[in-house]
Amino acid sequence: ALVRAYRLNSYDDGTLELVDAATHRLFLKRIYCPDVPRSRLFLGSVVTVYGRALEIVGPADEGTTRYLARATSSATGRVV
């Protein structure tokens, strides 16, 4: 299976876009995608966009890191 790295940009209006992480070229232009709410965008989650399974493996930038820290600070835990 071919595995590629993309940067997923999510916007407040429910749209998202995919940018190839290696070439920094637009892979999927900004589209409305109601099946992928921001609440499902967290480390380790898998979201499907147009039939492609995308695993969230890390934040794209410092702003995303801060957003994730605020959004998940009260829900951090471990199941053993």
Short mmCIF file of N, CA, C and O in Angstrom, two decimals, residues 28-67:
data_model
loop_
_atom_site.label_atom_id
_atom_site.label_comp_id
_atom_site.label_asym_id
_atom_site.label_seq_id
_atom_site.Cartn_x
_atom_site.Cartn_y
_atom_site.Cartn_z
N LEU A 28 -5.96 18.34 -2.72
CA LEU A 28 -7.41 18.42 -2.78
C LEU A 28 -7.81 19.84 -2.44
O LEU A 28 -7.51 20.32 -1.33
N LYS A 29 -8.45 20.53 -3.39
CA LYS A 29 -8.82 21.92 -3.14
C LYS A 29 -9.84 22.00 -2.01
O LYS A 29 -10.48 21.02 -1.65
N ARG A 30 -9.98 23.17 -1.46
CA ARG A 30 -10.87 23.41 -0.33
C ARG A 30 -12.30 23.03 -0.68
O ARG A 30 -12.88 23.53 -1.63
N ILE A 31 -12.85 22.08 0.10
CA ILE A 31 -14.19 21.58 -0.14
C ILE A 31 -14.97 21.53 1.17
O ILE A 31 -14.40 21.49 2.26
N TYR A 32 -16.28 21.53 1.06
CA TYR A 32 -17.15 21.36 2.22
C TYR A 32 -17.23 19.86 2.50
O TYR A 32 -17.54 19.07 1.62
N CYS A 33 -16.93 19.47 3.73
CA CYS A 33 -16.91 18.05 4.08
C CYS A 33 -17.58 17.87 5.45
O CYS A 33 -16.91 17.84 6.48
N PRO A 34 -18.92 17.75 5.46
CA PRO A 34 -19.64 17.65 6.74
C PRO A 34 -19.36 16.36 7.50
O PRO A 34 -19.64 16.28 8.69
N ASP A 35 -18.80 15.35 6.83
CA ASP A 35 -18.52 14.07 7.49
C ASP A 35 -17.29 14.12 8.38
O ASP A 35 -16.99 13.16 9.08
N VAL A 36 -16.53 15.22 8.32
CA VAL A 36 -15.30 15.34 9.11
C VAL A 36 -15.38 16.60 9.99
O VAL A 36 -14.79 17.63 9.68
N PRO A 37 -16.12 16.54 11.10
CA PRO A 37 -16.17 17.69 12.00
C PRO A 37 -14.86 17.83 12.76
O PRO A 37 -14.09 16.88 12.90
N ARG A 38 -14.58 19.02 13.22
CA ARG A 38 -13.33 19.27 13.97
C ARG A 38 -13.20 18.38 15.19
O ARG A 38 -12.10 18.06 15.62
N SER A 39 -14.31 17.97 15.76
CA SER A 39 -14.26 17.12 16.95
C SER A 39 -13.62 15.76 16.65
O SER A 39 -13.16 15.08 17.56
N ARG A 40 -13.57 15.36 15.39
CA ARG A 40 -12.94 14.09 15.02
C ARG A 40 -11.48 14.24 14.62
O ARG A 40 -10.83 13.26 14.29
N LEU A 41 -10.97 15.47 14.66
CA LEU A 41 -9.58 15.70 14.27
C LEU A 41 -8.69 15.76 15.51
O LEU A 41 -8.48 16.82 16.11
N PHE A 42 -8.21 14.62 15.92
CA PHE A 42 -7.30 14.54 17.06
C PHE A 42 -6.24 13.49 16.75
O PHE A 42 -6.41 12.66 15.85
N LEU A 43 -5.14 13.53 17.46
CA LEU A 43 -4.03 12.59 17.21
C LEU A 43 -4.50 11.16 17.34
O LEU A 43 -5.15 10.79 18.32
N GLY A 44 -4.19 10.35 16.34
CA GLY A 44 -4.55 8.95 16.35
C GLY A 44 -5.86 8.63 15.67
O GLY A 44 -6.15 7.46 15.39
N SER A 45 -6.68 9.64 15.37
CA SER A 45 -7.96 9.36 14.72
C SER A 45 -7.76 9.10 13.24
O SER A 45 -6.76 9.49 12.64
N VAL A 46 -8.71 8.40 12.65
CA VAL A 46 -8.70 8.11 11.22
C VAL A 46 -9.99 8.68 10.65
O VAL A 46 -11.08 8.35 11.12
N VAL A 47 -9.86 9.58 9.67
CA VAL A 47 -11.02 10.17 9.01
C VAL A 47 -10.99 9.78 7.54
O VAL A 47 -9.92 9.55 6.97
N THR A 48 -12.16 9.71 6.93
CA THR A 48 -12.25 9.34 5.52
C THR A 48 -12.71 10.55 4.71
O THR A 48 -13.74 11.15 5.02
N VAL A 49 -11.91 10.89 3.71
CA VAL A 49 -12.23 12.01 2.82
C VAL A 49 -12.21 11.46 1.40
O VAL A 49 -11.16 11.01 0.92
N TYR A 50 -13.37 11.47 0.75
CA TYR A 50 -13.51 10.95 -0.61
C TYR A 50 -12.90 9.56 -0.77
O TYR A 50 -12.15 9.28 -1.69
N GLY A 51 -13.18 8.68 0.18
CA GLY A 51 -12.74 7.30 0.10
C GLY A 51 -11.31 7.04 0.52
O GLY A 51 -10.85 5.91 0.50
N ARG A 52 -10.60 8.07 0.92
CA ARG A 52 -9.22 7.90 1.38
C ARG A 52 -9.19 7.98 2.91
O ARG A 52 -9.66 8.94 3.49
N ALA A 53 -8.61 6.96 3.52
CA ALA A 53 -8.47 6.95 4.98
C ALA A 53 -7.24 7.77 5.35
O ALA A 53 -6.14 7.49 4.88
N LEU A 54 -7.45 8.78 6.16
CA LEU A 54 -6.36 9.65 6.61
C LEU A 54 -6.18 9.50 8.11
O LEU A 54 -7.11 9.72 8.87
N GLU A 55 -4.99 9.12 8.52
CA GLU A 55 -4.69 9.00 9.95
C GLU A 55 -4.02 10.28 10.41
O GLU A 55 -3.05 10.74 9.80
N ILE A 56 -4.53 10.86 11.47
CA ILE A 56 -3.95 12.08 12.04
C ILE A 56 -2.76 11.65 12.89
O ILE A 56 -2.91 10.99 13.91
N VAL A 57 -1.54 12.01 12.45
CA VAL A 57 -0.33 11.54 13.13
C VAL A 57 0.40 12.64 13.89
O VAL A 57 1.27 12.35 14.69
N GLY A 58 0.04 13.89 13.66
CA GLY A 58 0.72 14.96 14.38
C GLY A 58 0.22 16.32 13.93
O GLY A 58 -0.41 16.45 12.88
N PRO A 59 0.49 17.33 14.73
CA PRO A 59 0.09 18.69 14.36
C PRO A 59 0.96 19.24 13.23
O PRO A 59 2.12 18.88 13.10
N ALA A 60 0.37 20.10 12.42
CA ALA A 60 1.09 20.66 11.26
C ALA A 60 1.96 21.85 11.64
O ALA A 60 2.96 22.12 10.98
N ASP A 61 1.58 22.57 12.68
CA ASP A 61 2.33 23.76 13.05
C ASP A 61 2.11 24.10 14.52
O ASP A 61 1.37 23.41 15.22
N GLU A 62 2.73 25.17 14.98
CA GLU A 62 2.64 25.56 16.39
C GLU A 62 1.22 25.96 16.78
O GLU A 62 0.76 25.66 17.88
N GLY A 63 0.50 26.61 15.89
CA GLY A 63 -0.89 26.99 16.18
C GLY A 63 -1.77 25.78 16.42
O GLY A 63 -2.61 25.77 17.32
N THR A 64 -1.59 24.75 15.63
CA THR A 64 -2.34 23.52 15.79
C THR A 64 -1.97 22.83 17.10
O THR A 64 -2.82 22.30 17.80
N THR A 65 -0.71 22.87 17.44
CA THR A 65 -0.25 22.28 18.70
C THR A 65 -0.95 22.95 19.87
O THR A 65 -1.44 22.28 20.78
N ARG A 66 -1.02 24.28 19.86
CA ARG A 66 -1.70 25.01 20.95
C ARG A 66 -3.19 24.70 20.98
O ARG A 66 -3.77 24.50 22.04
N TYR A 67 -3.82 24.63 19.80
CA TYR A 67 -5.25 24.32 19.73
C TYR A 67 -5.53 22.93 20.31
O TYR A 67 -6.44 22.74 21.10
#
